Every structure is written in C-alpha cells, then in structure tokens.
Coordinates of N, CA and C in Angstrom, one line a residue:
L1076 N 4.0 12.2 -33.7 CA 4.8 12.4 -32.5 C 6.1 11.6 -32.6
P1077 N 6.1 10.3 -33.0 CA 7.3 9.6 -33.0 C 8.4 10.2 -33.9
V1078 N 8.0 10.8 -35.0 CA 9.0 11.3 -35.9 C 9.7 12.6 -35.3
T1079 N 9.1 13.2 -34.3 CA 9.7 14.4 -33.7 C 10.9 14.0 -32.8
G1080 N 11.0 12.8 -32.4 CA 12.0 12.4 -31.4 C 11.7 12.8 -30.0
L1081 N 10.7 13.6 -29.8 CA 10.4 14.0 -28.4 C 10.2 12.9 -27.4
P1082 N 9.4 11.8 -27.8 CA 9.3 10.7 -26.8 C 10.6 10.0 -26.4
D1083 N 11.6 10.2 -27.2 CA 12.9 9.6 -26.8 C 13.6 10.3 -25.6
S1084 N 13.1 11.5 -25.3 CA 13.6 12.2 -24.1 C 12.9 11.7 -22.8
P1085 N 13.6 11.2 -21.9 CA 13.0 10.8 -20.6 C 12.2 11.9 -19.9
S1086 N 12.8 13.2 -20.0 CA 12.1 14.3 -19.3 C 10.8 14.6 -20.1
W1087 N 10.8 14.5 -21.4 CA 9.6 14.8 -22.2 C 8.5 13.8 -21.8
L1088 N 9.0 12.5 -21.9 CA 8.0 11.4 -21.6 C 7.4 11.5 -20.2
A1089 N 8.3 11.9 -19.2 CA 7.8 12.1 -17.9 C 6.8 13.2 -17.8
G1090 N 7.1 14.3 -18.5 CA 6.1 15.4 -18.6 C 4.8 15.0 -19.2
F1091 N 4.8 14.2 -20.2 CA 3.6 13.8 -20.9 C 2.8 12.8 -19.9
A1092 N 3.6 11.9 -19.3 CA 2.9 11.0 -18.3 C 2.3 11.8 -17.2
R1093 N 3.0 12.8 -16.6 CA 2.5 13.6 -15.5 C 1.2 14.3 -15.9
L1094 N 1.2 14.9 -17.1 CA 0.0 15.6 -17.6 C -1.1 14.7 -17.8
A1095 N -0.9 13.6 -18.4 CA -2.0 12.6 -18.8 C -2.5 11.9 -17.5
L1096 N -1.6 11.5 -16.6 CA -2.1 10.8 -15.4 C -2.8 11.7 -14.5
T1097 N -2.3 12.9 -14.3 CA -2.9 13.9 -13.4 C -4.3 14.2 -13.9
A1098 N -4.5 14.4 -15.1 CA -5.9 14.6 -15.7 C -6.8 13.4 -15.6
G1099 N -6.2 12.3 -16.0 CA -7.0 11.0 -16.0 C -7.4 10.6 -14.6
L1100 N -6.5 10.6 -13.7 CA -6.7 10.2 -12.3 C -7.7 11.2 -11.6
R1101 N -7.6 12.4 -11.9 CA -8.5 13.4 -11.3 C -10.0 13.1 -11.8
L1102 N -10.1 12.9 -13.1 CA -11.5 12.5 -13.6 C -11.9 11.2 -13.0
L1103 N -11.0 10.3 -12.9 CA -11.4 9.0 -12.3 C -11.9 9.2 -10.8
E1104 N -11.2 9.9 -10.1 CA -11.6 10.2 -8.7 C -13.0 10.8 -8.6
L1105 N -13.3 11.7 -9.6 CA -14.6 12.4 -9.7 C -15.7 11.4 -10.1
G1106 N -15.3 10.3 -10.9 CA -16.3 9.3 -11.3 C -16.3 9.1 -12.8
V1107 N -15.3 9.6 -13.6 CA -15.3 9.4 -15.0 C -14.1 8.7 -15.4
A1108 N -14.2 7.6 -16.0 CA -13.0 6.8 -16.6 C -13.0 7.0 -18.1
L1109 N -12.1 7.7 -18.6 CA -11.9 7.9 -20.0 C -11.3 6.7 -20.7
E1110 N -11.7 6.5 -22.0 CA -11.0 5.5 -22.8 C -9.9 6.3 -23.6
A1111 N -8.8 6.6 -22.9 CA -7.8 7.6 -23.4 C -6.7 6.9 -24.1
H1112 N -7.0 6.2 -25.2 CA -6.0 5.6 -26.0 C -5.6 6.6 -27.1
G1113 N -4.7 6.2 -27.9 CA -4.1 7.2 -28.9 C -5.0 7.8 -29.9
Q1114 N -6.2 7.2 -30.2 CA -7.1 7.8 -31.1 C -8.0 8.8 -30.4
N1115 N -8.1 8.7 -29.1 CA -9.0 9.6 -28.3 C -8.3 10.7 -27.6
L1116 N -7.0 10.6 -27.4 CA -6.2 11.5 -26.6 C -5.2 12.2 -27.4
L1117 N -5.2 13.5 -27.5 CA -4.3 14.3 -28.3 C -3.5 15.2 -27.3
V1118 N -2.2 15.3 -27.5 CA -1.4 16.2 -26.7 C -1.1 17.4 -27.5
V1119 N -1.3 18.6 -26.9 CA -1.0 19.9 -27.5 C 0.4 20.2 -27.0
L1120 N 1.3 20.6 -27.9 CA 2.7 20.9 -27.5 C 2.9 22.4 -27.5
S1121 N 3.8 22.9 -26.7 CA 4.2 24.3 -26.7 C 5.1 24.5 -27.9
G1122 N 5.5 25.7 -28.1 CA 6.4 26.0 -29.2 C 7.8 25.3 -29.1
S1123 N 8.2 25.0 -27.8 CA 9.4 24.2 -27.6 C 9.2 22.7 -27.7
G1124 N 8.0 22.3 -27.8 CA 7.7 20.8 -27.9 C 7.2 20.2 -26.6
A1125 N 7.2 21.0 -25.5 CA 6.8 20.4 -24.2 C 5.3 20.1 -24.2
P1126 N 4.8 19.0 -23.5 CA 3.4 18.7 -23.4 C 2.7 19.9 -22.6
L1127 N 1.7 20.5 -23.2 CA 1.1 21.6 -22.6 C -0.3 21.3 -22.1
R1128 N -1.1 20.7 -22.9 CA -2.5 20.3 -22.5 C -2.9 19.1 -23.3
L1129 N -4.1 18.6 -22.9 CA -4.7 17.4 -23.6 C -6.0 17.8 -24.2
V1130 N -6.3 17.1 -25.3 CA -7.6 17.2 -25.9 C -8.1 15.8 -26.0
Y1131 N -9.4 15.6 -25.5 CA -10.0 14.3 -25.5 C -11.2 14.3 -26.4
R1132 N -11.4 13.3 -27.2 CA -12.5 13.2 -28.1 C -13.2 11.8 -27.9
D1133 N -14.4 11.7 -28.3 CA -15.2 10.4 -28.3 C -15.5 9.9 -26.9
L1134 N -16.7 10.3 -26.4 CA -17.2 9.9 -25.1 C -18.0 8.6 -25.1
A1135 N -18.1 7.9 -26.3 CA -18.9 6.8 -26.4 C -18.6 5.6 -25.5
D1136 N -17.3 5.4 -25.2 CA -16.9 4.3 -24.4 C -16.4 4.6 -23.0
I1137 N -16.7 5.8 -22.5 CA -16.3 6.1 -21.1 C -17.1 5.3 -20.1
R1138 N -16.7 5.2 -18.9 CA -17.4 4.6 -17.8 C -17.6 5.7 -16.8
V1139 N -18.8 5.7 -16.2 CA -19.2 6.8 -15.2 C -19.7 6.1 -14.0
S1140 N -19.2 6.5 -12.8 CA -19.6 6.0 -11.5 C -20.6 6.9 -10.9
P1141 N -21.8 6.5 -10.8 CA -22.8 7.3 -10.1 C -22.4 7.6 -8.6
A1142 N -21.9 6.6 -7.9 CA -21.5 6.8 -6.5 C -20.4 7.8 -6.4
R1143 N -19.4 7.7 -7.2 CA -18.3 8.7 -7.2 C -18.8 10.1 -7.5
L1144 N -19.6 10.2 -8.5 CA -20.2 11.5 -8.9 C -21.0 12.1 -7.7
A1145 N -21.8 11.3 -7.0 CA -22.6 11.7 -5.9 C -21.8 12.2 -4.8
R1146 N -20.6 11.6 -4.6 CA -19.7 12.0 -3.5 C -19.3 13.5 -3.7
Y1147 N -19.3 13.9 -4.9 CA -18.9 15.3 -5.2 C -20.1 16.2 -5.6
G1148 N -21.3 15.7 -5.3 CA -22.5 16.5 -5.6 C -22.8 16.7 -7.1
I1149 N -22.3 15.8 -7.9 CA -22.5 15.9 -9.3 C -23.6 14.9 -9.8
A1150 N -24.6 15.5 -10.5 CA -25.8 14.7 -10.9 C -25.3 13.7 -12.0
V1151 N -25.8 12.5 -12.0 CA -25.5 11.5 -13.0 C -26.2 11.9 -14.4
P1152 N -25.4 12.1 -15.4 CA -26.0 12.4 -16.7 C -26.7 11.3 -17.3
E1153 N -27.6 11.6 -18.2 CA -28.4 10.6 -18.9 C -27.4 9.8 -19.8
L1154 N -27.1 8.6 -19.5 CA -26.2 7.7 -20.3 C -26.8 6.3 -20.4
P1155 N -26.4 5.6 -21.5 CA -26.8 4.2 -21.6 C -26.3 3.4 -20.4
A1156 N -27.0 2.4 -20.0 CA -26.6 1.6 -18.8 C -25.2 1.0 -19.0
R1157 N -24.8 0.7 -20.2 CA -23.4 0.1 -20.4 C -22.3 1.0 -19.9
N1158 N -22.6 2.3 -19.9 CA -21.6 3.3 -19.5 C -21.5 3.5 -18.0
L1159 N -22.5 3.0 -17.2 CA -22.5 3.2 -15.8 C -22.0 2.0 -15.0
T1160 N -21.1 2.3 -14.1 CA -20.6 1.3 -13.2 C -20.0 1.9 -11.9
D1161 N -20.2 1.3 -10.8 CA -19.5 1.7 -9.6 C -18.3 0.7 -9.2
D1162 N -18.1 -0.2 -10.1 CA -17.1 -1.2 -9.8 C -15.7 -0.6 -10.1
P1163 N -14.9 -0.4 -9.0 CA -13.5 0.2 -9.2 C -12.7 -0.5 -10.3
R1164 N -12.8 -1.9 -10.3 CA -12.0 -2.6 -11.3 C -12.4 -2.3 -12.7
D1165 N -13.7 -2.1 -13.0 CA -14.2 -1.7 -14.3 C -13.7 -0.3 -14.7
L1166 N -13.8 0.6 -13.7 CA -13.4 2.0 -14.0 C -11.9 2.0 -14.2
R1167 N -11.1 1.3 -13.4 CA -9.6 1.3 -13.6 C -9.2 0.7 -14.9
R1168 N -9.9 -0.4 -15.2 CA -9.5 -1.1 -16.5 C -9.7 -0.1 -17.6
K1169 N -10.8 0.6 -17.6 CA -11.1 1.5 -18.7 C -10.0 2.6 -18.9
L1170 N -9.6 3.2 -17.8 CA -8.6 4.3 -17.8 C -7.2 3.7 -18.0
F1171 N -6.8 2.8 -17.1 CA -5.4 2.3 -17.1 C -5.1 1.5 -18.4
G1172 N -6.1 0.7 -18.8 CA -5.9 -0.1 -20.0 C -5.7 0.7 -21.3
S1173 N -6.4 1.9 -21.3 CA -6.3 2.7 -22.5 C -5.1 3.7 -22.3
L1174 N -5.1 4.4 -21.2 CA -4.1 5.5 -21.0 C -2.7 4.9 -20.8
V1175 N -2.5 4.0 -19.8 CA -1.2 3.5 -19.5 C -0.7 2.4 -20.4
A1176 N -1.5 1.4 -20.6 CA -1.2 0.3 -21.5 C -1.3 0.7 -23.0
G1177 N -2.0 1.7 -23.3 CA -2.2 2.2 -24.6 C -1.4 3.4 -25.0
A1178 N -1.9 4.6 -24.6 CA -1.3 5.8 -25.1 C 0.2 6.0 -24.5
L1179 N 0.3 5.8 -23.2 CA 1.7 6.1 -22.6 C 2.7 5.0 -23.0
A1180 N 2.2 3.7 -23.0 CA 3.2 2.7 -23.4 C 3.5 2.8 -24.9
G1181 N 2.6 3.1 -25.7 CA 2.8 3.3 -27.1 C 3.8 4.4 -27.4
T1182 N 3.6 5.5 -26.7 CA 4.5 6.6 -26.8 C 5.9 6.3 -26.3
A1183 N 5.9 5.6 -25.1 CA 7.2 5.3 -24.5 C 8.0 4.4 -25.4
G1184 N 7.4 3.4 -26.0 CA 8.0 2.5 -27.0 C 8.7 1.3 -26.3
S1185 N 8.8 1.2 -25.0 CA 9.3 0.1 -24.3 C 8.9 0.0 -22.9
G1186 N 8.9 -1.2 -22.3 CA 8.5 -1.3 -20.9 C 9.5 -0.5 -20.0
A1187 N 10.8 -0.5 -20.4 CA 11.8 0.2 -19.5 C 11.5 1.7 -19.6
A1188 N 11.2 2.3 -20.7 CA 10.9 3.7 -20.8 C 9.6 4.1 -20.1
L1189 N 8.6 3.2 -20.2 CA 7.3 3.5 -19.5 C 7.6 3.4 -18.0
R1190 N 8.3 2.4 -17.5 CA 8.6 2.3 -16.1 C 9.4 3.5 -15.6
A1191 N 10.3 4.0 -16.4 CA 11.1 5.2 -16.0 C 10.2 6.4 -15.9
A1192 N 9.3 6.6 -16.8 CA 8.4 7.7 -16.8 C 7.5 7.6 -15.6
L1193 N 7.0 6.4 -15.3 CA 6.1 6.3 -14.1 C 6.9 6.5 -12.8
E1194 N 8.1 6.0 -12.8 CA 9.0 6.3 -11.6 C 9.2 7.8 -11.4
A1195 N 9.3 8.5 -12.5 CA 9.6 9.9 -12.4 C 8.4 10.7 -11.9
V1196 N 7.2 10.2 -12.1 CA 6.0 11.0 -11.7 C 5.2 10.4 -10.6
A1197 N 5.6 9.2 -10.1 CA 4.8 8.6 -9.1 C 4.7 9.4 -7.8
G1198 N 5.7 10.1 -7.4 CA 5.7 10.9 -6.2 C 4.8 12.2 -6.4
D1199 N 4.5 12.5 -7.6 CA 3.6 13.7 -7.8 C 2.1 13.3 -7.9
L1200 N 1.8 12.1 -7.9 CA 0.4 11.6 -8.0 C -0.3 11.6 -6.6
P1201 N -1.6 11.9 -6.6 CA -2.3 11.9 -5.3 C -2.3 10.5 -4.7
R1202 N -2.3 10.4 -3.4 CA -2.4 9.1 -2.8 C -3.8 8.7 -2.6
T1203 N -4.3 8.0 -3.7 CA -5.7 7.5 -3.7 C -5.6 6.0 -3.9
A1204 N -6.7 5.3 -3.7 CA -6.8 3.9 -3.9 C -6.5 3.6 -5.4
D1205 N -7.0 4.5 -6.3 CA -6.7 4.3 -7.7 C -5.3 4.3 -8.1
V1206 N -4.6 5.3 -7.5 CA -3.1 5.4 -7.8 C -2.4 4.2 -7.2
Q1207 N -2.8 3.8 -6.0 CA -2.2 2.6 -5.4 C -2.4 1.4 -6.3
A1208 N -3.6 1.2 -6.9 CA -3.8 0.1 -7.8 C -2.9 0.2 -9.0
L1209 N -2.8 1.4 -9.6 CA -2.0 1.7 -10.8 C -0.5 1.3 -10.5
L1210 N 0.0 1.6 -9.4 CA 1.4 1.4 -9.1 C 1.7 0.0 -8.5
E1211 N 0.7 -0.7 -8.0 CA 1.0 -1.9 -7.3 C 0.4 -3.1 -7.9
E1212 N -0.6 -3.0 -8.7 CA -1.3 -4.2 -9.3 C -0.9 -4.4 -10.7
P1213 N -1.2 -5.6 -11.3 CA -0.9 -5.8 -12.7 C -1.7 -4.8 -13.5
L1214 N -1.2 -4.5 -14.7 CA -1.7 -3.5 -15.6 C -2.8 -4.1 -16.5
P1215 N -4.0 -3.7 -16.4 CA -5.0 -4.2 -17.3 C -4.8 -3.7 -18.8
T1216 N -5.1 -4.6 -19.7 CA -5.1 -4.2 -21.1 C -6.1 -5.0 -21.9
K1217 N -6.6 -4.4 -22.9 CA -7.6 -5.2 -23.7 C -6.8 -6.3 -24.5
A1218 N -7.4 -7.4 -24.6 CA -6.9 -8.5 -25.4 C -7.5 -8.4 -26.8
L1219 N -7.0 -7.4 -27.5 CA -7.6 -7.0 -28.8 C -7.7 -8.2 -29.8
T1220 N -6.6 -8.9 -30.0 CA -6.7 -10.0 -30.9 C -7.7 -11.0 -30.5
L1221 N -7.8 -11.4 -29.3 CA -8.8 -12.3 -28.8 C -10.2 -11.7 -29.0
M1222 N -10.4 -10.5 -28.8 CA -11.7 -9.8 -29.1 C -12.1 -9.9 -30.5
R1223 N -11.1 -9.7 -31.4 CA -11.4 -9.8 -32.9 C -11.7 -11.2 -33.3
L1224 N -11.1 -12.2 -32.6 CA -11.3 -13.6 -33.0 C -12.5 -14.2 -32.2
S1225 N -13.2 -13.4 -31.5 CA -14.4 -13.9 -30.7 C -15.6 -13.1 -31.2
P1226 N -16.1 -13.3 -32.4 CA -17.2 -12.6 -32.9 C -18.5 -12.8 -32.1
G1227 N -18.7 -13.9 -31.4 CA -19.9 -14.1 -30.6 C -19.8 -13.5 -29.2
H1228 N -18.7 -12.9 -28.9 CA -18.6 -12.2 -27.5 C -18.8 -10.7 -27.7
A1229 N -19.7 -10.2 -26.9 CA -19.9 -8.7 -26.9 C -19.1 -8.1 -25.8
G1230 N -18.5 -7.0 -26.0 CA -17.8 -6.2 -25.0 C -16.3 -6.5 -25.0
D1231 N -15.7 -5.9 -24.0 CA -14.2 -6.0 -23.9 C -13.8 -7.4 -23.3
I1232 N -12.6 -7.8 -23.7 CA -12.0 -9.0 -23.0 C -10.6 -8.4 -22.5
W1233 N -10.3 -8.7 -21.3 CA -9.2 -8.1 -20.6 C -8.1 -9.1 -20.3
T1234 N -6.9 -8.7 -20.2 CA -5.8 -9.5 -19.7 C -4.9 -8.6 -18.9
D1235 N -4.0 -9.1 -18.1 CA -3.2 -8.3 -17.2 C -1.7 -8.5 -17.7
L1236 N -1.0 -7.3 -17.6 CA 0.4 -7.3 -17.9 C 1.1 -7.1 -16.5
P1237 N 2.3 -7.5 -16.4 CA 3.0 -7.2 -15.1 C 2.9 -5.7 -14.8
R1238 N 2.9 -5.4 -13.5 CA 2.7 -4.0 -13.1 C 3.9 -3.2 -13.7
P1239 N 3.6 -2.0 -14.2 CA 4.6 -1.2 -14.9 C 5.6 -0.6 -14.0
R1240 N 5.4 -0.5 -12.7 CA 6.3 0.1 -11.8 C 6.6 -0.8 -10.6
P1241 N 7.8 -1.3 -10.4 CA 8.1 -2.2 -9.3 C 7.8 -1.5 -8.0
V1242 N 7.3 -2.2 -7.0 CA 7.0 -1.7 -5.7 C 8.3 -1.7 -4.9
E1243 N 8.6 -0.6 -4.3 CA 9.9 -0.6 -3.5 C 9.8 -1.6 -2.4
A1244 N 11.0 -2.2 -2.1 CA 11.0 -3.1 -0.9 C 11.0 -2.3 0.3
P1245 N 10.3 -2.8 1.3 CA 10.2 -2.0 2.6 C 11.6 -1.8 3.2
S1246 N 11.9 -0.6 3.7 CA 13.2 -0.4 4.3 C 13.3 -1.1 5.6
S1247 N 14.5 -1.6 5.9 CA 14.7 -2.4 7.1 C 14.9 -1.4 8.3
V1248 N 14.4 -1.8 9.4 CA 14.5 -0.9 10.6 C 15.6 -1.3 11.5

C-alpha cells in the first residue's frame, strides 16, 4: 500500500478511515472488538484505488461482550474466558489500539495526517459512548517493547497516546 502513494492523498486516507471505523465501531456496538492491526485487516481496493471493503482474519485475540451481544439478542458463542469481557475500556483498547493506533496511524504515516483523516470522518460516525471515547480520550496503544522485555508478564501492556483529534472549544454564547 505505501508504494502506491494512495495513503498520501487526504481524501483516500479519509475514505479508508471512514470504511474501517464504520465497520469496527458497528461491531464494537454489537459487542465484538476486533484486533484490527495491519496483519489482520486487509483493504480491498476498487479499480481506481478507492477503499472498497475490508477483509478481516484471525479471530484469536478479539474481545466479546456478552452484555452487548445480549442487548441485540445475539447468543454468546463458545469462547475462551480470556476473550470475554463487558469492560468498555478493555473493548475499546482492543479496537482503538489496533485499528486507530495501529492500522490507521501506520497507513497515515504521521500524527497530523491521522488527525486530518479523523477530522474528515468524525461527523459521519454514530454518536455513541465508544465514538465519544475515541474522539475525546487519550488513544490506547500496546506498549510492545515493554511487553517483549517483560517475559514474566502474561497479556497486553497498554499505554496512552494523546488523543488523535482535538476536542473543539465550546462556542461562546
């Protein structure tokens, strides 16, 4: 993807962000937090190079919320206990840390480009608590180096980056 030059286009990057966030946030609302980093998330391009659809692989590290699934009348699948959580922070970390801090940031190539793409699509995203957290709270990301240097620690270690999109100042009345 980087050699195509497509991610250098702000409109292309916004289109990719819109597609990825719309799908990821809808699944999160339903109760499934994907680990949508660059190895698990593939973008299918149209003949002109526009982001058309996504292909996701590897369900091993997803997180599933039994409570959110139940809200939509979806039975909880048989999964290992480590994949199940109703903690919004755990669910958001899994999706935002992989999709936004991973796939989108890596594709954008800079904080400024990521911020611009999020600004371009923020108005198109549904108004949910998850979207509010994405736009207003620090961005979770895995502390990969620390994880690799901590062989006695099982599981993810997280850190926070500054929020990717500045919150608008309230307008004066």
